[in-house]
Amino acid sequence: MNARVIMVAAATAAAGAALTGCASADREPAVGVAERFYAAVATGQGGRACALLAPEAAEGLRSGGQACERAVLELDLPGGAPGGAEVWGDEAQVRLARDTVFLHRFPQGWLVRAAGCRPRGALPYSCEVEG
């Protein structure tokens, strides 16, 4: 191998490691928001749960004529312990033991766009909360 090939390979590896580190650092806040959302729902704190929803998701819960704070507590959100997370720019997916959550990074931080999501094979996820 010549020196130029070694330098390119080293630069590529360093860039990949740097990107992995950034993505890893981005995962923790997204996981934290997902955990706080499910904790709020589990403890009957609908207002706190709705504050962690993206505006479109909160509006989607209000569309039934009921306040978000009440509607979110009536959903079947199984949750569970975090099992992994992926971040792609301003989008994130947090997998829980019995659920999947999708988040978006807004200027104020991560907010839940969809929760109570279950895979359906080749079809898009089916979610209890969407926005």
Short mmCIF file of N, CA, C and O in Angstrom, two decimals:
data_model
loop_
_atom_site.label_atom_id
_atom_site.label_comp_id
_atom_site.label_asym_id
_atom_site.label_seq_id
_atom_site.Cartn_x
_atom_site.Cartn_y
_atom_site.Cartn_z
N MET A 1 0.83 -1.17 0.00
CA MET A 1 0.00 0.00 0.00
C MET A 1 0.88 1.24 0.00
O MET A 1 1.84 1.29 0.74
N ASN A 2 0.49 2.20 -0.79
CA ASN A 2 1.29 3.42 -0.77
C ASN A 2 0.79 4.35 0.34
O ASN A 2 -0.28 4.16 0.90
N ALA A 3 1.57 5.39 0.62
CA ALA A 3 1.25 6.30 1.73
C ALA A 3 -0.07 7.02 1.51
O ALA A 3 -0.81 7.26 2.46
N ARG A 4 -0.37 7.36 0.27
CA ARG A 4 -1.61 8.08 -0.01
C ARG A 4 -2.84 7.22 0.31
O ARG A 4 -3.82 7.68 0.89
N VAL A 5 -2.81 5.95 -0.06
CA VAL A 5 -3.92 5.04 0.23
C VAL A 5 -4.09 4.89 1.74
O VAL A 5 -5.21 4.90 2.26
N ILE A 6 -2.99 4.79 2.46
CA ILE A 6 -3.06 4.65 3.92
C ILE A 6 -3.66 5.91 4.53
O ILE A 6 -4.51 5.84 5.42
N MET A 7 -3.26 7.10 4.04
CA MET A 7 -3.80 8.35 4.57
C MET A 7 -5.29 8.48 4.31
O MET A 7 -6.06 8.89 5.17
N VAL A 8 -5.73 8.11 3.11
CA VAL A 8 -7.15 8.17 2.78
C VAL A 8 -7.94 7.20 3.66
O VAL A 8 -9.00 7.54 4.19
N ALA A 9 -7.43 5.99 3.83
CA ALA A 9 -8.10 5.01 4.68
C ALA A 9 -8.18 5.49 6.12
O ALA A 9 -9.21 5.36 6.77
N ALA A 10 -7.11 6.08 6.62
CA ALA A 10 -7.10 6.59 7.99
C ALA A 10 -8.08 7.74 8.14
O ALA A 10 -8.80 7.83 9.14
N ALA A 11 -8.13 8.65 7.17
CA ALA A 11 -9.05 9.78 7.23
C ALA A 11 -10.50 9.30 7.19
O ALA A 11 -11.36 9.81 7.91
N THR A 12 -10.78 8.31 6.35
CA THR A 12 -12.13 7.76 6.26
C THR A 12 -12.53 7.11 7.57
O THR A 12 -13.64 7.30 8.06
N ALA A 13 -11.64 6.35 8.17
CA ALA A 13 -11.93 5.70 9.45
C ALA A 13 -12.16 6.73 10.55
O ALA A 13 -13.08 6.61 11.36
N ALA A 14 -11.35 7.79 10.56
CA ALA A 14 -11.51 8.84 11.58
C ALA A 14 -12.84 9.56 11.40
O ALA A 14 -13.53 9.86 12.38
N ALA A 15 -13.21 9.85 10.16
CA ALA A 15 -14.49 10.52 9.91
C ALA A 15 -15.64 9.64 10.35
O ALA A 15 -16.61 10.11 10.95
N GLY A 16 -15.57 8.36 10.05
CA GLY A 16 -16.62 7.43 10.46
C GLY A 16 -16.73 7.34 11.96
O GLY A 16 -17.82 7.33 12.52
N ALA A 17 -15.59 7.32 12.65
CA ALA A 17 -15.61 7.28 14.11
C ALA A 17 -16.21 8.55 14.68
O ALA A 17 -16.98 8.53 15.64
N ALA A 18 -15.88 9.68 14.09
CA ALA A 18 -16.43 10.95 14.56
C ALA A 18 -17.94 11.00 14.37
O ALA A 18 -18.67 11.44 15.25
N LEU A 19 -18.41 10.54 13.23
CA LEU A 19 -19.85 10.53 12.98
C LEU A 19 -20.56 9.58 13.92
O LEU A 19 -21.65 9.86 14.41
N THR A 20 -19.96 8.43 14.19
CA THR A 20 -20.55 7.47 15.11
C THR A 20 -20.66 8.08 16.49
O THR A 20 -21.67 7.93 17.17
N GLY A 21 -19.63 8.80 16.92
CA GLY A 21 -19.66 9.45 18.22
C GLY A 21 -20.78 10.47 18.31
O GLY A 21 -21.48 10.56 19.30
N CYS A 22 -20.97 11.26 17.25
CA CYS A 22 -22.05 12.26 17.24
C CYS A 22 -23.40 11.58 17.30
O CYS A 22 -24.28 12.00 18.04
N ALA A 23 -23.57 10.55 16.51
CA ALA A 23 -24.85 9.84 16.49
C ALA A 23 -25.12 9.22 17.86
O ALA A 23 -26.24 9.25 18.34
N SER A 24 -24.08 8.68 18.49
CA SER A 24 -24.23 8.08 19.80
C SER A 24 -24.64 9.14 20.82
O SER A 24 -25.53 8.91 21.64
N ALA A 25 -24.03 10.32 20.76
CA ALA A 25 -24.37 11.40 21.67
C ALA A 25 -25.80 11.88 21.43
O ALA A 25 -26.48 12.30 22.36
N ASP A 26 -26.27 11.84 20.19
CA ASP A 26 -27.64 12.25 19.87
C ASP A 26 -28.67 11.24 20.34
O ASP A 26 -29.82 11.59 20.57
N ARG A 27 -28.27 9.99 20.47
CA ARG A 27 -29.22 8.95 20.87
C ARG A 27 -29.72 9.16 22.29
O ARG A 27 -30.90 8.98 22.58
N GLU A 28 -28.82 9.52 23.20
CA GLU A 28 -29.18 9.62 24.61
C GLU A 28 -30.32 10.60 24.86
O GLU A 28 -31.27 10.27 25.57
N PRO A 29 -30.26 11.84 24.31
CA PRO A 29 -31.40 12.75 24.53
C PRO A 29 -32.71 12.23 23.94
O PRO A 29 -33.77 12.39 24.54
N ALA A 30 -32.65 11.59 22.78
CA ALA A 30 -33.86 11.03 22.17
C ALA A 30 -34.44 9.93 23.03
O ALA A 30 -35.65 9.88 23.28
N VAL A 31 -33.59 9.04 23.52
CA VAL A 31 -34.04 7.97 24.42
C VAL A 31 -34.64 8.56 25.69
O VAL A 31 -35.68 8.11 26.17
N GLY A 32 -34.01 9.60 26.22
CA GLY A 32 -34.50 10.25 27.44
C GLY A 32 -35.90 10.81 27.26
O GLY A 32 -36.75 10.68 28.14
N VAL A 33 -36.17 11.44 26.12
CA VAL A 33 -37.50 11.99 25.86
C VAL A 33 -38.52 10.85 25.75
O VAL A 33 -39.61 10.94 26.31
N ALA A 34 -38.16 9.79 25.06
CA ALA A 34 -39.08 8.65 24.94
C ALA A 34 -39.39 8.07 26.33
O ALA A 34 -40.56 7.80 26.64
N GLU A 35 -38.37 7.93 27.16
CA GLU A 35 -38.58 7.40 28.51
C GLU A 35 -39.46 8.33 29.35
O GLU A 35 -40.37 7.87 30.05
N ARG A 36 -39.23 9.64 29.26
CA ARG A 36 -40.05 10.59 30.03
C ARG A 36 -41.49 10.61 29.54
O ARG A 36 -42.42 10.72 30.34
N PHE A 37 -41.68 10.46 28.23
CA PHE A 37 -43.04 10.42 27.68
C PHE A 37 -43.79 9.22 28.26
O PHE A 37 -44.91 9.36 28.78
N TYR A 38 -43.19 8.04 28.20
CA TYR A 38 -43.87 6.84 28.71
C TYR A 38 -44.04 6.88 30.22
O TYR A 38 -45.06 6.40 30.74
N ALA A 39 -43.10 7.46 30.93
CA ALA A 39 -43.23 7.59 32.39
C ALA A 39 -44.40 8.51 32.73
O ALA A 39 -45.17 8.22 33.65
N ALA A 40 -44.56 9.59 31.97
CA ALA A 40 -45.68 10.51 32.21
C ALA A 40 -47.01 9.81 31.96
O ALA A 40 -47.95 9.95 32.76
N VAL A 41 -47.09 9.05 30.88
CA VAL A 41 -48.33 8.31 30.59
C VAL A 41 -48.60 7.29 31.69
O VAL A 41 -49.73 7.19 32.20
N ALA A 42 -47.58 6.55 32.10
CA ALA A 42 -47.75 5.50 33.11
C ALA A 42 -48.18 6.05 34.47
O ALA A 42 -48.88 5.36 35.22
N THR A 43 -47.80 7.28 34.77
CA THR A 43 -48.15 7.87 36.07
C THR A 43 -49.35 8.82 35.99
O THR A 43 -49.62 9.56 36.92
N GLY A 44 -50.05 8.80 34.84
CA GLY A 44 -51.25 9.59 34.70
C GLY A 44 -51.03 11.08 34.53
O GLY A 44 -51.92 11.87 34.79
N GLN A 45 -49.84 11.47 34.08
CA GLN A 45 -49.51 12.89 33.88
C GLN A 45 -49.67 13.26 32.41
O GLN A 45 -48.69 13.42 31.68
N GLY A 46 -50.93 13.37 31.98
CA GLY A 46 -51.22 13.64 30.58
C GLY A 46 -50.65 14.95 30.08
O GLY A 46 -50.18 15.04 28.95
N GLY A 47 -50.68 15.98 30.90
CA GLY A 47 -50.12 17.28 30.51
C GLY A 47 -48.63 17.19 30.23
O GLY A 47 -48.14 17.73 29.25
N ARG A 48 -47.94 16.48 31.10
CA ARG A 48 -46.49 16.31 30.92
C ARG A 48 -46.22 15.48 29.66
O ARG A 48 -45.31 15.78 28.90
N ALA A 49 -47.01 14.44 29.42
CA ALA A 49 -46.83 13.62 28.21
C ALA A 49 -47.07 14.45 26.96
O ALA A 49 -46.30 14.39 26.00
N CYS A 50 -48.13 15.25 26.96
CA CYS A 50 -48.46 16.07 25.78
C CYS A 50 -47.39 17.13 25.52
O CYS A 50 -47.15 17.50 24.37
N ALA A 51 -46.74 17.62 26.56
CA ALA A 51 -45.67 18.60 26.38
C ALA A 51 -44.47 18.00 25.65
O ALA A 51 -43.66 18.73 25.07
N LEU A 52 -44.36 16.67 25.64
CA LEU A 52 -43.25 15.99 24.96
C LEU A 52 -43.62 15.55 23.54
O LEU A 52 -42.82 14.93 22.86
N LEU A 53 -44.85 15.88 23.12
CA LEU A 53 -45.30 15.53 21.77
C LEU A 53 -44.99 16.66 20.79
O LEU A 53 -45.09 17.84 21.13
N ALA A 54 -44.67 16.28 19.55
CA ALA A 54 -44.55 17.26 18.47
C ALA A 54 -45.92 17.91 18.30
O ALA A 54 -46.96 17.27 18.56
N PRO A 55 -45.97 19.16 17.86
CA PRO A 55 -47.27 19.85 17.72
C PRO A 55 -48.29 19.06 16.91
O PRO A 55 -49.46 18.99 17.27
N GLU A 56 -47.86 18.44 15.81
CA GLU A 56 -48.80 17.69 14.96
C GLU A 56 -49.33 16.46 15.68
O GLU A 56 -50.49 16.09 15.49
N ALA A 57 -48.50 15.82 16.49
CA ALA A 57 -48.95 14.64 17.23
C ALA A 57 -49.96 15.03 18.30
O ALA A 57 -50.99 14.36 18.47
N ALA A 58 -49.69 16.12 19.01
CA ALA A 58 -50.64 16.60 20.02
C ALA A 58 -51.96 17.00 19.37
O ALA A 58 -53.04 16.69 19.88
N GLU A 59 -51.88 17.66 18.22
CA GLU A 59 -53.09 18.07 17.50
C GLU A 59 -53.88 16.85 17.05
O GLU A 59 -55.11 16.84 17.09
N GLY A 60 -53.19 15.80 16.62
CA GLY A 60 -53.86 14.57 16.21
C GLY A 60 -54.67 13.95 17.33
O GLY A 60 -55.74 13.40 17.10
N LEU A 61 -54.18 14.05 18.55
CA LEU A 61 -54.93 13.52 19.69
C LEU A 61 -56.14 14.39 20.02
O LEU A 61 -57.15 13.90 20.47
N ARG A 62 -56.03 15.68 19.77
CA ARG A 62 -57.15 16.60 20.03
C ARG A 62 -58.24 16.49 18.98
O ARG A 62 -59.36 16.94 19.20
N SER A 63 -57.94 15.90 17.84
CA SER A 63 -58.92 15.87 16.75
C SER A 63 -60.19 15.11 17.11
O SER A 63 -61.22 15.31 16.49
N GLY A 64 -60.15 14.27 18.10
CA GLY A 64 -61.35 13.55 18.52
C GLY A 64 -62.25 14.38 19.41
O GLY A 64 -63.21 13.86 19.96
N GLY A 65 -61.93 15.67 19.60
CA GLY A 65 -62.74 16.53 20.42
C GLY A 65 -62.37 16.47 21.89
O GLY A 65 -62.96 17.15 22.72
N GLN A 66 -61.39 15.69 22.23
CA GLN A 66 -60.96 15.53 23.61
C GLN A 66 -59.62 16.25 23.80
O GLN A 66 -58.82 16.33 22.87
N ALA A 67 -59.34 16.76 24.97
CA ALA A 67 -58.06 17.40 25.26
C ALA A 67 -56.94 16.37 25.15
O ALA A 67 -57.12 15.20 25.51
N CYS A 68 -55.79 16.81 24.66
CA CYS A 68 -54.63 15.93 24.54
C CYS A 68 -54.31 15.24 25.87
O CYS A 68 -54.04 14.05 25.92
N GLU A 69 -54.39 16.01 26.95
CA GLU A 69 -54.04 15.50 28.28
C GLU A 69 -54.87 14.29 28.69
O GLU A 69 -54.39 13.42 29.40
N ARG A 70 -56.09 14.25 28.25
CA ARG A 70 -56.96 13.11 28.56
C ARG A 70 -56.79 12.00 27.52
O ARG A 70 -56.75 10.82 27.85
N ALA A 71 -56.75 12.39 26.26
CA ALA A 71 -56.67 11.41 25.17
C ALA A 71 -55.42 10.55 25.27
O ALA A 71 -55.47 9.34 25.04
N VAL A 72 -54.29 11.14 25.60
CA VAL A 72 -53.04 10.38 25.64
C VAL A 72 -53.07 9.30 26.73
O VAL A 72 -52.46 8.25 26.58
N LEU A 73 -53.82 9.54 27.78
CA LEU A 73 -53.90 8.57 28.87
C LEU A 73 -54.82 7.40 28.55
O LEU A 73 -54.80 6.38 29.23
N GLU A 74 -55.64 7.54 27.50
CA GLU A 74 -56.56 6.47 27.12
C GLU A 74 -56.00 5.53 26.05
O GLU A 74 -56.66 4.58 25.65
N LEU A 75 -54.80 5.80 25.59
CA LEU A 75 -54.19 5.00 24.53
C LEU A 75 -53.54 3.74 25.07
O LEU A 75 -53.17 3.67 26.25
N ASP A 76 -53.39 2.76 24.21
CA ASP A 76 -52.69 1.53 24.55
C ASP A 76 -51.22 1.71 24.17
O ASP A 76 -50.84 1.46 23.03
N LEU A 77 -50.42 2.18 25.13
CA LEU A 77 -49.00 2.43 24.89
C LEU A 77 -48.20 1.49 25.79
O LEU A 77 -47.94 1.81 26.96
N PRO A 78 -47.79 0.33 25.27
CA PRO A 78 -47.14 -0.67 26.10
C PRO A 78 -45.75 -0.29 26.59
O PRO A 78 -45.33 -0.71 27.67
N GLY A 79 -44.99 0.48 25.83
CA GLY A 79 -43.66 0.95 26.26
C GLY A 79 -42.69 -0.17 26.58
O GLY A 79 -42.53 -1.11 25.83
N GLY A 80 -42.04 -0.06 27.71
CA GLY A 80 -41.02 -1.02 28.12
C GLY A 80 -39.64 -0.38 28.12
O GLY A 80 -39.47 0.77 27.75
N ALA A 81 -38.68 -1.14 28.55
CA ALA A 81 -37.31 -0.65 28.64
C ALA A 81 -36.73 -0.37 27.25
O ALA A 81 -37.04 -1.09 26.30
N PRO A 82 -35.91 0.68 27.13
CA PRO A 82 -35.29 0.98 25.83
C PRO A 82 -34.42 -0.19 25.37
O PRO A 82 -33.70 -0.78 26.17
N GLY A 83 -34.53 -0.50 24.09
CA GLY A 83 -33.74 -1.59 23.53
C GLY A 83 -32.74 -1.13 22.50
O GLY A 83 -31.88 -1.87 22.08
N GLY A 84 -32.81 0.11 22.06
CA GLY A 84 -31.89 0.63 21.07
C GLY A 84 -32.46 1.87 20.44
O GLY A 84 -33.65 2.15 20.55
N ALA A 85 -31.59 2.63 19.81
CA ALA A 85 -32.02 3.88 19.17
C ALA A 85 -31.14 4.16 17.96
O ALA A 85 -29.97 3.79 17.94
N GLU A 86 -31.73 4.80 16.99
CA GLU A 86 -31.02 5.24 15.79
C GLU A 86 -31.36 6.70 15.56
O GLU A 86 -32.50 7.11 15.77
N VAL A 87 -30.39 7.46 15.10
CA VAL A 87 -30.59 8.87 14.79
C VAL A 87 -30.13 9.12 13.38
O VAL A 87 -29.03 8.70 12.99
N TRP A 88 -30.97 9.80 12.60
CA TRP A 88 -30.63 10.20 11.23
C TRP A 88 -30.90 11.69 11.13
O TRP A 88 -32.06 12.09 10.90
N GLY A 89 -29.91 12.51 11.33
CA GLY A 89 -30.10 13.96 11.27
C GLY A 89 -31.05 14.42 12.36
O GLY A 89 -30.76 14.27 13.54
N ASP A 90 -32.21 14.93 11.96
CA ASP A 90 -33.20 15.42 12.91
C ASP A 90 -34.30 14.41 13.18
O ASP A 90 -35.32 14.75 13.78
N GLU A 91 -34.13 13.18 12.76
CA GLU A 91 -35.11 12.12 13.00
C GLU A 91 -34.48 11.02 13.85
O GLU A 91 -33.29 10.73 13.73
N ALA A 92 -35.29 10.42 14.71
CA ALA A 92 -34.80 9.34 15.57
C ALA A 92 -35.87 8.27 15.74
O ALA A 92 -37.07 8.56 15.65
N GLN A 93 -35.41 7.06 15.98
CA GLN A 93 -36.29 5.94 16.29
C GLN A 93 -35.75 5.31 17.57
O GLN A 93 -34.57 4.99 17.66
N VAL A 94 -36.62 5.17 18.55
CA VAL A 94 -36.24 4.51 19.81
C VAL A 94 -37.09 3.25 19.92
O VAL A 94 -38.32 3.31 19.90
N ARG A 95 -36.42 2.12 20.00
CA ARG A 95 -37.11 0.84 20.16
C ARG A 95 -37.19 0.51 21.65
O ARG A 95 -36.20 0.56 22.35
N LEU A 96 -38.40 0.23 22.09
CA LEU A 96 -38.63 -0.18 23.47
C LEU A 96 -38.95 -1.67 23.47
O LEU A 96 -39.17 -2.26 22.42
N ALA A 97 -39.01 -2.25 24.65
CA ALA A 97 -39.27 -3.69 24.75
C ALA A 97 -40.55 -4.10 24.03
O ALA A 97 -40.60 -5.14 23.38
N ARG A 98 -41.60 -3.27 24.12
CA ARG A 98 -42.89 -3.63 23.53
C ARG A 98 -43.45 -2.54 22.62
O ARG A 98 -44.66 -2.50 22.38
N ASP A 99 -42.60 -1.67 22.12
CA ASP A 99 -43.10 -0.51 21.40
C ASP A 99 -41.96 0.14 20.61
O ASP A 99 -40.79 -0.16 20.84
N THR A 100 -42.31 1.03 19.71
CA THR A 100 -41.33 1.84 18.97
C THR A 100 -41.83 3.27 18.96
O THR A 100 -43.03 3.52 18.82
N VAL A 101 -40.90 4.21 19.12
CA VAL A 101 -41.22 5.64 19.16
C VAL A 101 -40.40 6.34 18.08
O VAL A 101 -39.22 6.03 17.89
N PHE A 102 -41.01 7.30 17.39
CA PHE A 102 -40.31 8.12 16.41
C PHE A 102 -40.30 9.55 16.92
O PHE A 102 -41.31 10.05 17.42
N LEU A 103 -39.14 10.20 16.81
CA LEU A 103 -38.98 11.55 17.32
C LEU A 103 -38.40 12.45 16.25
O LEU A 103 -37.77 11.98 15.29
N HIS A 104 -38.59 13.76 16.44
CA HIS A 104 -38.01 14.77 15.55
C HIS A 104 -37.32 15.80 16.44
O HIS A 104 -37.84 16.16 17.51
N ARG A 105 -36.15 16.28 15.98
CA ARG A 105 -35.43 17.30 16.74
C ARG A 105 -35.91 18.68 16.29
O ARG A 105 -35.72 19.07 15.15
N PHE A 106 -36.56 19.40 17.19
CA PHE A 106 -37.01 20.76 16.98
C PHE A 106 -35.99 21.69 17.62
O PHE A 106 -35.11 21.23 18.35
N PRO A 107 -36.10 23.01 17.40
CA PRO A 107 -35.15 23.93 18.03
C PRO A 107 -35.10 23.76 19.56
O PRO A 107 -34.04 23.92 20.17
N GLN A 108 -36.22 23.41 20.19
CA GLN A 108 -36.25 23.22 21.64
C GLN A 108 -35.81 21.83 22.08
O GLN A 108 -35.74 21.54 23.26
N GLY A 109 -35.54 20.94 21.14
CA GLY A 109 -35.08 19.59 21.47
C GLY A 109 -35.93 18.52 20.82
O GLY A 109 -36.78 18.80 19.98
N TRP A 110 -35.70 17.28 21.25
CA TRP A 110 -36.44 16.14 20.69
C TRP A 110 -37.87 16.14 21.19
O TRP A 110 -38.13 16.37 22.37
N LEU A 111 -38.81 15.85 20.27
CA LEU A 111 -40.22 15.67 20.63
C LEU A 111 -40.74 14.42 19.92
O LEU A 111 -40.28 14.08 18.82
N VAL A 112 -41.71 13.77 20.52
CA VAL A 112 -42.28 12.53 20.00
C VAL A 112 -43.22 12.85 18.84
O VAL A 112 -44.17 13.61 18.99
N ARG A 113 -42.93 12.23 17.68
CA ARG A 113 -43.81 12.39 16.51
C ARG A 113 -44.81 11.25 16.41
O ARG A 113 -45.92 11.42 15.91
N ALA A 114 -44.39 10.07 16.86
CA ALA A 114 -45.26 8.90 16.80
C ALA A 114 -44.89 7.96 17.95
O ALA A 114 -43.71 7.80 18.25
N ALA A 115 -45.89 7.37 18.56
CA ALA A 115 -45.67 6.45 19.68
C ALA A 115 -46.70 5.33 19.62
O ALA A 115 -47.71 5.44 18.94
N GLY A 116 -46.42 4.28 20.35
CA GLY A 116 -47.30 3.13 20.29
C GLY A 116 -47.25 2.47 18.93
O GLY A 116 -48.24 1.99 18.42
N CYS A 117 -46.06 2.48 18.32
CA CYS A 117 -45.90 1.99 16.95
C CYS A 117 -45.48 0.53 16.93
O CYS A 117 -44.60 0.11 17.68
N ARG A 118 -46.12 -0.21 16.04
CA ARG A 118 -45.82 -1.63 15.87
C ARG A 118 -45.56 -1.91 14.40
O ARG A 118 -46.27 -1.40 13.53
N PRO A 119 -44.52 -2.70 14.13
CA PRO A 119 -44.21 -3.01 12.73
C PRO A 119 -45.31 -3.87 12.11
O PRO A 119 -45.99 -4.62 12.80
N ARG A 120 -45.45 -3.72 10.77
CA ARG A 120 -46.44 -4.51 10.03
C ARG A 120 -45.79 -5.10 8.78
O ARG A 120 -46.31 -4.97 7.68
N GLY A 121 -44.65 -5.70 8.95
CA GLY A 121 -43.96 -6.30 7.82
C GLY A 121 -43.48 -5.25 6.85
O GLY A 121 -42.82 -4.30 7.24
N ALA A 122 -43.86 -5.37 5.59
CA ALA A 122 -43.42 -4.44 4.55
C ALA A 122 -44.22 -3.13 4.58
O ALA A 122 -43.84 -2.16 3.93
N LEU A 123 -45.29 -3.09 5.35
CA LEU A 123 -46.11 -1.88 5.44
C LEU A 123 -45.52 -0.92 6.46
O LEU A 123 -44.75 -1.32 7.34
N PRO A 124 -45.91 0.37 6.44
CA PRO A 124 -45.44 1.30 7.47
C PRO A 124 -45.94 0.88 8.85
O PRO A 124 -46.93 0.17 8.97
N TYR A 125 -45.26 1.35 9.87
CA TYR A 125 -45.67 1.07 11.24
C TYR A 125 -47.11 1.55 11.47
O TYR A 125 -47.55 2.52 10.89
N SER A 126 -47.81 0.87 12.35
CA SER A 126 -49.12 1.28 12.81
C SER A 126 -48.90 1.93 14.18
O SER A 126 -48.37 1.29 15.10
N CYS A 127 -49.30 3.20 14.34
CA CYS A 127 -49.01 3.94 15.57
C CYS A 127 -50.29 4.45 16.23
O CYS A 127 -51.22 4.88 15.56
N GLU A 128 -50.29 4.44 17.55
CA GLU A 128 -51.40 4.98 18.34
C GLU A 128 -51.39 6.50 18.29
O GLU A 128 -52.43 7.14 18.28
N VAL A 129 -50.20 7.10 18.32
CA VAL A 129 -50.03 8.55 18.26
C VAL A 129 -49.24 8.85 17.00
O VAL A 129 -48.19 8.24 16.76
N GLU A 130 -49.72 9.76 16.17
CA GLU A 130 -49.00 10.13 14.95
C GLU A 130 -49.08 11.62 14.71
O GLU A 130 -50.09 12.25 15.04
N GLY A 131 -48.03 12.16 14.13
CA GLY A 131 -48.09 13.58 13.80
C GLY A 131 -46.97 14.02 12.91
O GLY A 131 -46.02 13.47 12.63
#
